[in-house]
Amino acid sequence: MIQPFDALVVNKHKDQFSVKLQKLAIEDLPEGEVLIHVQYSGINYKDSLATIPNGNIVKTYPLVPGIDLAGVVVSSKNPRFQEGDEVIATSYEIGVSHFGGYSEYARIPAKWVVPLPKGLTLKEAMIIGTAGFTAALSVLRLEENGVSPEKGRLLVTGATGGVGSFAVSILSSLGYVVEASTGKDSEQEYLKNLGATSIISRNEVYDGKIKALGKQKWAAAVDPVGGEPLASLLSQIQYGGSVAVSGLTAGINLPTTVFPFILRGVNLLGIDSVYCPMEVRLEVWNRLATDFKTANIEGFVQQEISLQQLPEVLPTLLKGQARGRTIVKL
Ligand SMILES: NC(=O)c1ccc[n+]([C@@H]2O[C@H](COP(=O)([O-])OP(=O)(O)OC[C@H]3O[C@@H](n4cnc5c(N)ncnc54)[C@H](OP(=O)(O)O)[C@@H]3O)[C@@H](O)[C@H]2O)c1
C-alpha cells in the first residue's frame, strides 16, 4: 500500500493561480498502464512556462508538471514492462495535460514509456532529458540529410542552454568542428570543455540586420533559438547545408526569404521531440547511450535540486540564464 506522497501541483481557477507542494494518493493519478516510482526529473524551458499563469503550456488544471521523468516500475498492466524495470518517460502529454515528473509516483500510458537503454543510469537519462534528446534528434536529422564532419564547420546557437550544450558535446564527440554561439561571455570555459572548437557572440550570427544571402560560413547548424537569428543564420549556410530548428527562445517569427532554399539548396529541418514516433525515439535513446554518449555527462549538471526547491528555481530558466541542466531528485 503506497502512502500519500509529495507532488508539485499547479492550479488555475478564475483569477487564482497557484504552484504548491501537495500530498497526493495513487488514486489522484491519471489513467495509465505503468505505475512508476519516480527517481529523477529535470527542468526544461517548457516546465518553467507550465508554472506561470500565462505560459500557454498547461492544457488542464490542476496538473503536476514535469515533462521528463525516470524511475522504476511498481506495477504494469502492459506485458512490455515488469515490476522493477528501469524506464524513461518524456514528452507526449506528460506535464501538459497528464500528470508529470514532479511527483514521487507517476502513472503513464505504456505507449509513452521507453525502457532505460543499457549504458545509461536513471540519473544520466534525466541529465539528458528532453533537452539532450532534442539535441540528439537534431544531430540524427542532420546526418540523414547528408551532414558529416568532412562537410565543414557546424554552428550551435543558444550553446550554453540545455539543447545547445548537448548539441555541442554530441557533435564534437562525433568529430565535427563545432562553433558555439552564445550571449554569455563568461561561459567560454564551459563551452570549450564541452568540445566547442571556437566560440562566437550571438551578435556574429545576427547583428540586427537580415541579409537575403550572406557569406557562407557553416555547413550546417543546430538551432534552438529560432526567430530573427534563425533567418540570419539561414542566409549564412553553405550550399546544400541544413539547419535543424527546435526552439523559439528568440521568437516565433521567421523573417527570411526563399533565397537560401532556392539558390543554395539549404534545408530547414523541423525538430519535434514531443510526438516523435516511438521507433525514432528508441533509436535516439540508444544512440544517447552509445556513440552520442559524452564522457563527462555530470558536467552538464548546473544544479541538482529537490521537489521542495522547484518553486523557487523554475522561474530562473525563463530569464535565459540557464547553463546546462537542472535535475530534480525525487
Ligand atoms: N522542438 C522540441 O521538441 C523542443 C524540445 C526542447 C526544447 N525546445 C525549445 O528549444 C529552446 C531551447 O530549450 P532549452 O531547454 O535549451 O532552453 P534553455 O536551457 O533555457 O536555453 C536557451 C538558451 O538560448 C539562448 N538565448 C536565450 N535568449 C536568447 C535570445 N534572445 N536570442 C538568442 N539566444 C537566446 C541562451 O543561450 P546563450 O546565452 O548561450 O546564447 C539560453 O541559455 C526553447 O525554445 C524550447 O522551448 C524544443
Tab-separated table of C-alpha atoms and ligand atoms in Angstrom:
chain	number	residue	atom	x	y	z
A	1	MET	CA	0.000	0.000	0.000
A	2	ILE	CA	1.562	3.304	-1.124
A	3	GLN	CA	1.192	6.098	1.425
A	4	PRO	CA	0.298	9.666	0.339
A	5	PHE	CA	3.293	11.169	-1.455
A	6	ASP	CA	4.651	14.596	-2.409
A	7	ALA	CA	3.958	16.300	-5.728
A	8	LEU	CA	4.122	19.811	-7.127
A	9	VAL	CA	0.681	20.882	-8.312
A	10	VAL	CA	-0.193	23.909	-10.449
A	11	ASN	CA	-3.753	25.124	-10.380
A	12	LYS	CA	-5.706	27.898	-12.063
A	13	HIS	CA	-9.236	28.857	-11.219
A	14	LYS	CA	-10.665	32.132	-12.486
A	15	ASP	CA	-8.005	34.713	-11.442
A	16	GLN	CA	-6.352	32.451	-8.883
A	17	PHE	CA	-3.102	30.757	-9.914
A	18	SER	CA	-1.044	28.585	-7.550
A	19	VAL	CA	2.085	26.428	-7.597
A	20	LYS	CA	2.194	24.313	-4.421
A	21	LEU	CA	3.644	21.162	-2.959
A	22	GLN	CA	0.804	18.818	-2.063
A	23	LYS	CA	0.218	15.279	-0.819
A	24	LEU	CA	-1.386	13.045	-3.456
A	25	ALA	CA	-2.724	9.488	-3.306
A	26	ILE	CA	-2.286	6.916	-6.082
A	27	GLU	CA	-5.997	7.340	-6.958
A	28	ASP	CA	-5.300	11.014	-7.785
A	29	LEU	CA	-3.009	9.995	-10.650
A	30	PRO	CA	-4.441	9.853	-14.194
A	31	GLU	CA	-5.061	6.604	-16.076
A	32	GLY	CA	-2.090	4.699	-17.481
A	33	GLU	CA	-0.869	1.097	-17.581
A	34	VAL	CA	2.510	1.710	-15.944
A	35	LEU	CA	2.889	2.948	-12.354
A	36	ILE	CA	6.384	4.366	-11.875
A	37	HIS	CA	8.271	5.251	-8.691
A	38	VAL	CA	9.950	8.408	-9.995
A	39	GLN	CA	13.632	8.773	-9.103
A	40	TYR	CA	14.642	11.787	-11.188
A	41	SER	CA	13.086	14.532	-13.264
A	42	GLY	CA	14.547	17.690	-14.792
A	43	ILE	CA	13.699	21.262	-15.717
A	44	ASN	CA	13.081	22.278	-19.295
A	45	TYR	CA	12.066	25.705	-20.607
A	46	LYS	CA	8.564	24.281	-21.120
A	47	ASP	CA	8.350	23.239	-17.449
A	48	SER	CA	9.068	26.795	-16.379
A	49	LEU	CA	6.329	28.032	-18.721
A	50	ALA	CA	3.952	25.467	-17.182
A	51	THR	CA	4.336	27.103	-13.783
A	52	ILE	CA	3.448	30.688	-14.753
A	53	PRO	CA	-0.126	31.932	-15.233
A	54	ASN	CA	0.102	32.748	-18.974
A	55	GLY	CA	2.689	30.198	-20.084
A	56	ASN	CA	0.243	28.596	-22.576
A	57	ILE	CA	1.603	25.118	-21.905
A	58	VAL	CA	-0.821	23.512	-19.463
A	59	LYS	CA	-3.975	22.197	-21.110
A	60	THR	CA	-5.895	21.074	-17.985
A	61	TYR	CA	-5.722	22.193	-14.350
A	62	PRO	CA	-4.905	21.015	-11.740
A	63	LEU	CA	-1.709	19.470	-13.117
A	64	VAL	CA	1.569	18.010	-11.910
A	65	PRO	CA	4.167	19.496	-14.308
A	66	GLY	CA	7.470	17.896	-15.309
A	67	ILE	CA	7.716	16.732	-18.943
A	68	ASP	CA	10.583	14.335	-18.136
A	69	LEU	CA	10.769	11.500	-15.630
A	70	ALA	CA	12.823	8.398	-14.987
A	71	GLY	CA	12.119	5.723	-12.418
A	72	VAL	CA	11.346	2.144	-11.505
A	73	VAL	CA	8.166	0.298	-12.480
A	74	VAL	CA	5.986	-0.506	-9.455
A	75	SER	CA	3.294	-2.304	-11.453
A	76	SER	CA	2.331	-2.671	-15.090
A	77	LYS	CA	-0.796	-3.804	-16.917
A	78	ASN	CA	1.229	-3.973	-20.149
A	79	PRO	CA	3.451	-7.015	-20.854
A	80	ARG	CA	6.282	-4.816	-22.247
A	81	PHE	CA	7.063	-3.721	-18.671
A	82	GLN	CA	7.560	-5.659	-15.430
A	83	GLU	CA	7.887	-4.612	-11.796
A	84	GLY	CA	11.450	-3.432	-11.158
A	85	ASP	CA	12.168	-2.316	-14.750
A	86	GLU	CA	14.012	0.986	-15.081
A	87	VAL	CA	12.189	3.283	-17.504
A	88	ILE	CA	12.116	6.773	-19.010
A	89	ALA	CA	9.024	8.762	-19.993
A	90	THR	CA	9.298	12.132	-21.707
A	91	SER	CA	7.023	14.418	-23.732
A	92	TYR	CA	3.712	13.402	-25.312
A	93	GLU	CA	1.079	14.828	-22.913
A	94	ILE	CA	3.287	14.398	-19.838
A	95	GLY	CA	3.437	17.590	-17.763
A	96	VAL	CA	0.985	19.281	-20.153
A	97	SER	CA	-2.356	17.516	-19.735
A	98	HIS	CA	-1.166	14.320	-17.989
A	99	PHE	CA	0.441	14.436	-14.509
A	100	GLY	CA	4.217	14.508	-14.952
A	101	GLY	CA	7.526	14.049	-13.228
A	102	TYR	CA	7.353	16.476	-10.285
A	103	SER	CA	5.805	13.740	-8.176
A	104	GLU	CA	7.131	10.717	-6.297
A	105	TYR	CA	4.819	8.477	-8.350
A	106	ALA	CA	3.534	8.765	-11.923
A	107	ARG	CA	1.056	6.640	-13.876
A	108	ILE	CA	1.861	6.708	-17.581
A	109	PRO	CA	0.343	5.039	-20.688
A	110	ALA	CA	2.657	2.200	-21.773
A	111	LYS	CA	2.916	3.594	-25.324
A	112	TRP	CA	4.796	6.626	-23.913
A	113	VAL	CA	7.297	4.602	-21.856
A	114	VAL	CA	10.850	3.805	-23.026
A	115	PRO	CA	12.970	1.089	-21.376
A	116	LEU	CA	16.155	2.623	-19.960
A	117	PRO	CA	18.815	1.719	-22.558
A	118	LYS	CA	21.824	-0.298	-21.452
A	119	GLY	CA	24.687	2.131	-20.844
A	120	LEU	CA	22.666	4.857	-19.082
A	121	THR	CA	21.622	5.266	-15.452
A	122	LEU	CA	18.288	6.842	-14.487
A	123	LYS	CA	20.155	9.938	-13.335
A	124	GLU	CA	22.074	10.197	-16.623
A	125	ALA	CA	18.816	9.822	-18.556
A	126	MET	CA	17.407	12.831	-16.718
A	127	ILE	CA	20.604	14.845	-17.112
A	128	ILE	CA	19.974	14.285	-20.826
A	129	GLY	CA	16.180	14.745	-20.571
A	130	THR	CA	14.149	16.360	-23.332
A	131	ALA	CA	16.916	18.901	-23.945
A	132	GLY	CA	19.554	16.244	-24.695
A	133	PHE	CA	17.025	14.150	-26.601
A	134	THR	CA	16.184	17.150	-28.797
A	135	ALA	CA	19.861	17.816	-29.461
A	136	ALA	CA	20.367	14.147	-30.391
A	137	LEU	CA	17.310	14.138	-32.667
A	138	SER	CA	18.704	17.268	-34.341
A	139	VAL	CA	22.032	15.534	-34.987
A	140	LEU	CA	20.263	12.435	-36.316
A	141	ARG	CA	18.235	14.547	-38.778
A	142	LEU	CA	21.381	16.374	-39.921
A	143	GLU	CA	23.065	13.017	-40.541
A	144	GLU	CA	20.031	11.803	-42.508
A	145	ASN	CA	20.370	14.918	-44.679
A	146	GLY	CA	23.963	14.218	-45.594
A	147	VAL	CA	25.826	16.259	-42.987
A	148	SER	CA	29.150	14.699	-41.965
A	149	PRO	CA	32.354	16.002	-40.329
A	150	GLU	CA	34.075	16.374	-43.756
A	151	LYS	CA	31.472	18.915	-44.894
A	152	GLY	CA	32.984	21.621	-42.690
A	153	ARG	CA	32.305	23.687	-39.597
A	154	LEU	CA	28.907	23.441	-37.844
A	155	LEU	CA	27.208	26.101	-35.718
A	156	VAL	CA	25.277	25.529	-32.490
A	157	THR	CA	23.203	28.506	-31.290
A	158	GLY	CA	21.985	29.067	-27.705
A	159	ALA	CA	25.041	26.970	-26.918
A	160	THR	CA	25.007	27.273	-23.130
A	161	GLY	CA	21.329	26.213	-22.879
A	162	GLY	CA	20.122	22.632	-22.425
A	163	VAL	CA	19.659	21.753	-26.111
A	164	GLY	CA	22.697	23.768	-27.195
A	165	SER	CA	25.070	22.265	-24.608
A	166	PHE	CA	24.180	18.720	-25.598
A	167	ALA	CA	24.428	19.532	-29.306
A	168	VAL	CA	27.958	20.919	-28.844
A	169	SER	CA	29.000	17.873	-26.882
A	170	ILE	CA	27.461	15.224	-29.178
A	171	LEU	CA	28.792	16.853	-32.352
A	172	SER	CA	32.292	17.326	-31.006
A	173	SER	CA	32.468	13.734	-29.795
A	174	LEU	CA	31.449	12.613	-33.308
A	175	GLY	CA	34.424	14.516	-34.733
A	176	TYR	CA	32.746	17.687	-36.009
A	177	VAL	CA	34.373	21.108	-35.873
A	178	VAL	CA	31.830	22.966	-33.751
A	179	GLU	CA	31.413	26.708	-33.463
A	180	ALA	CA	29.268	27.683	-30.473
A	181	SER	CA	27.352	30.945	-30.374
A	182	THR	CA	26.374	32.368	-27.009
A	183	GLY	CA	25.189	35.525	-25.305
A	184	LYS	CA	27.287	34.693	-22.238
A	185	ASP	CA	30.871	35.831	-22.431
A	186	SER	CA	31.529	34.272	-19.021
A	187	GLU	CA	30.865	30.715	-20.275
A	188	GLN	CA	33.782	30.309	-22.705
A	189	GLU	CA	35.470	27.715	-20.479
A	190	TYR	CA	32.252	25.698	-20.098
A	191	LEU	CA	31.769	25.578	-23.890
A	192	LYS	CA	35.430	24.664	-24.534
A	193	ASN	CA	35.088	21.819	-22.034
A	194	LEU	CA	32.037	20.550	-23.925
A	195	GLY	CA	34.160	20.372	-27.058
A	196	ALA	CA	33.467	23.647	-28.895
A	197	THR	CA	36.326	24.403	-31.291
A	198	SER	CA	35.518	28.115	-31.364
A	199	ILE	CA	33.091	30.403	-29.570
A	200	ILE	CA	31.390	33.455	-31.039
A	201	SER	CA	28.992	36.039	-29.719
A	202	ARG	CA	25.304	35.836	-30.666
A	203	ASN	CA	25.785	39.158	-32.479
A	204	GLU	CA	28.077	37.493	-35.002
A	205	VAL	CA	25.178	35.313	-36.122
A	206	TYR	CA	22.643	38.129	-36.104
A	207	ASP	CA	23.612	41.774	-35.728
A	208	GLY	CA	20.103	43.154	-36.132
A	209	LYS	CA	20.134	43.048	-39.959
A	210	ILE	CA	18.967	40.090	-42.025
A	211	LYS	CA	20.531	39.769	-45.462
A	212	ALA	CA	18.794	37.739	-48.179
A	213	LEU	CA	22.113	35.936	-48.711
A	214	GLY	CA	25.334	36.363	-46.772
A	215	LYS	CA	28.811	34.833	-46.661
A	216	GLN	CA	28.588	31.006	-46.490
A	217	LYS	CA	30.053	30.297	-43.057
A	218	TRP	CA	28.641	26.979	-41.795
A	219	ALA	CA	27.953	23.581	-43.349
A	220	ALA	CA	25.017	23.054	-41.002
A	221	ALA	CA	23.572	24.209	-37.702
A	222	VAL	CA	21.634	23.072	-34.645
A	223	ASP	CA	19.357	25.945	-33.714
A	224	PRO	CA	17.258	26.007	-30.529
A	225	VAL	CA	16.950	29.817	-30.746
A	226	GLY	CA	14.681	30.424	-33.778
A	227	GLY	CA	13.256	33.869	-34.581
A	228	GLU	CA	15.264	36.555	-36.363
A	229	PRO	CA	18.646	34.959	-35.528
A	230	LEU	CA	17.493	31.868	-37.473
A	231	ALA	CA	16.582	33.993	-40.515
A	232	SER	CA	20.061	35.487	-40.394
A	233	LEU	CA	21.664	32.072	-39.904
A	234	LEU	CA	19.890	30.592	-42.944
A	235	SER	CA	21.484	33.223	-45.168
A	236	GLN	CA	24.951	32.115	-43.969
A	237	ILE	CA	24.648	28.349	-44.531
A	238	GLN	CA	26.814	26.746	-47.205
A	239	TYR	CA	25.386	25.438	-50.434
A	240	GLY	CA	23.340	22.244	-49.754
A	241	GLY	CA	23.649	22.596	-45.990
A	242	SER	CA	20.987	22.029	-43.337
A	243	VAL	CA	19.655	23.701	-40.211
A	244	ALA	CA	17.809	21.676	-37.552
A	245	VAL	CA	15.488	24.061	-35.734
A	246	SER	CA	13.932	23.095	-32.412
A	247	GLY	CA	13.259	26.267	-30.451
A	248	LEU	CA	11.817	29.719	-30.188
A	249	THR	CA	13.935	31.309	-27.480
A	250	ALA	CA	14.419	34.415	-29.650
A	251	GLY	CA	10.855	34.451	-31.001
A	252	ILE	CA	8.401	32.710	-33.281
A	253	ASN	CA	8.598	34.890	-36.384
A	254	LEU	CA	10.963	33.858	-39.145
A	255	PRO	CA	11.522	36.824	-41.465
A	256	THR	CA	13.551	35.049	-44.134
A	257	THR	CA	13.356	34.991	-47.944
A	258	VAL	CA	13.213	31.966	-50.236
A	259	PHE	CA	16.780	32.638	-51.475
A	260	PRO	CA	18.706	30.294	-49.121
A	261	PHE	CA	16.355	27.494	-50.186
A	262	ILE	CA	16.075	28.092	-53.932
A	263	LEU	CA	19.551	29.471	-54.675
A	264	ARG	CA	21.651	27.434	-52.229
A	265	GLY	CA	19.526	24.310	-51.710
A	266	VAL	CA	19.531	24.850	-47.939
A	267	ASN	CA	17.293	22.518	-45.899
A	268	LEU	CA	15.368	23.705	-42.869
A	269	LEU	CA	14.663	20.639	-40.732
A	270	GLY	CA	11.922	20.796	-38.104
A	271	ILE	CA	12.678	19.017	-34.836
A	272	ASP	CA	9.833	17.852	-32.624
A	273	SER	CA	10.607	15.801	-29.543
A	274	VAL	CA	7.021	15.711	-28.282
A	275	TYR	CA	5.276	13.421	-30.761
A	276	CYS	CA	8.469	11.949	-32.206
A	277	PRO	CA	7.415	8.397	-33.248
A	278	MET	CA	8.386	5.614	-30.818
A	279	GLU	CA	10.715	3.823	-33.281
A	280	VAL	CA	12.733	7.033	-33.768
A	281	ARG	CA	12.575	7.727	-30.020
A	282	LEU	CA	14.079	4.306	-29.242
A	283	GLU	CA	16.823	4.878	-31.837
A	284	VAL	CA	17.680	8.298	-30.359
A	285	TRP	CA	17.855	6.946	-26.774
A	286	ASN	CA	20.029	4.055	-27.942
A	287	ARG	CA	22.422	6.472	-29.642
A	288	LEU	CA	22.458	8.621	-26.492
A	289	ALA	CA	23.593	5.507	-24.610
A	290	THR	CA	26.276	4.614	-27.186
A	291	ASP	CA	28.029	6.824	-29.755
A	292	PHE	CA	26.204	10.039	-28.724
A	293	LYS	CA	27.124	9.472	-25.053
A	294	THR	CA	29.513	12.042	-23.715
A	295	ALA	CA	32.388	11.214	-21.413
A	296	ASN	CA	31.544	13.728	-18.704
A	297	ILE	CA	27.776	13.676	-18.542
A	298	GLU	CA	27.756	15.006	-14.953
A	299	GLY	CA	29.461	18.124	-16.323
A	300	PHE	CA	26.080	19.238	-17.737
A	301	VAL	CA	24.517	19.490	-14.298
A	302	GLN	CA	24.241	23.095	-13.208
A	303	GLN	CA	22.360	22.026	-10.085
A	304	GLU	CA	20.584	19.062	-8.548
A	305	ILE	CA	17.556	20.156	-6.565
A	306	SER	CA	14.730	18.635	-4.519
A	307	LEU	CA	10.993	18.810	-5.176
A	308	GLN	CA	10.807	21.423	-2.407
A	309	GLN	CA	13.231	23.742	-4.244
A	310	LEU	CA	11.321	23.656	-7.554
A	311	PRO	CA	9.023	26.687	-6.995
A	312	GLU	CA	11.995	28.974	-6.486
A	313	VAL	CA	14.216	27.504	-9.266
A	314	LEU	CA	11.645	27.068	-12.088
A	315	PRO	CA	11.288	30.804	-12.918
A	316	THR	CA	15.051	31.289	-13.364
A	317	LEU	CA	15.047	29.370	-16.676
A	318	LEU	CA	12.737	31.929	-18.252
A	319	LYS	CA	15.427	34.597	-17.920
A	320	GLY	CA	17.694	32.909	-20.500
A	321	GLN	CA	20.330	32.416	-17.799
A	322	ALA	CA	20.382	28.634	-17.903
A	323	ARG	CA	23.661	26.816	-18.319
A	324	GLY	CA	23.324	23.092	-18.980
A	325	ARG	CA	20.750	21.161	-16.984
A	326	THR	CA	18.954	21.361	-13.671
A	327	ILE	CA	17.839	17.946	-12.453
A	328	VAL	CA	15.362	17.093	-9.735
A	329	LYS	CA	15.998	14.214	-7.295
A	330	LEU	CA	12.707	12.800	-6.006
B	1	LIG	N1	11.175	21.180	-30.561
B	1	LIG	C1	11.259	20.491	-29.440
B	1	LIG	O1	10.837	19.335	-29.346
B	1	LIG	C2	11.932	21.124	-28.266
B	1	LIG	C3	12.467	20.358	-27.237
B	1	LIG	C4	13.170	21.000	-26.206
B	1	LIG	C5	13.279	22.385	-26.208
B	1	LIG	N2	12.694	23.087	-27.204
B	1	LIG	C6	12.825	24.545	-27.269
B	1	LIG	O2	14.197	24.840	-27.503
B	1	LIG	C7	14.529	26.072	-26.906
B	1	LIG	C8	15.735	25.896	-26.007
B	1	LIG	O3	15.423	24.981	-24.969
B	1	LIG	P1	16.493	24.740	-23.818
B	1	LIG	O4	15.927	23.678	-22.943
B	1	LIG	O5	17.850	24.568	-24.397
B	1	LIG	O6	16.394	26.159	-23.081
B	1	LIG	P2	17.468	26.866	-22.127
B	1	LIG	O7	18.250	25.851	-21.385
B	1	LIG	O8	16.711	27.914	-21.390
B	1	LIG	O9	18.484	27.568	-23.160
B	1	LIG	C9	18.120	28.587	-24.031
B	1	LIG	C10	19.390	29.330	-24.453
B	1	LIG	O10	19.059	30.170	-25.571
B	1	LIG	C11	19.916	31.312	-25.543
B	1	LIG	N3	19.083	32.513	-25.612
B	1	LIG	C12	18.261	32.997	-24.667
B	1	LIG	N4	17.639	34.114	-25.105
B	1	LIG	C13	18.091	34.343	-26.357
B	1	LIG	C14	17.851	35.354	-27.339
B	1	LIG	N5	17.004	36.357	-27.123
B	1	LIG	N6	18.497	35.266	-28.509
B	1	LIG	C15	19.341	34.256	-28.744
B	1	LIG	N7	19.619	33.284	-27.848
B	1	LIG	C16	18.991	33.327	-26.675
B	1	LIG	C17	20.714	31.256	-24.264
B	1	LIG	O11	21.969	30.650	-24.587
B	1	LIG	P3	23.282	31.523	-24.906
B	1	LIG	O12	23.360	32.578	-23.841
B	1	LIG	O13	24.386	30.539	-24.850
B	1	LIG	O14	23.072	32.146	-26.259
B	1	LIG	C18	19.913	30.289	-23.404
B	1	LIG	O15	20.703	29.661	-22.436
B	1	LIG	C19	13.256	26.559	-26.205
B	1	LIG	O16	12.576	27.439	-27.055
B	1	LIG	C20	12.476	25.282	-26.009
B	1	LIG	O17	11.084	25.542	-25.889
B	1	LIG	C21	12.028	22.484	-28.225
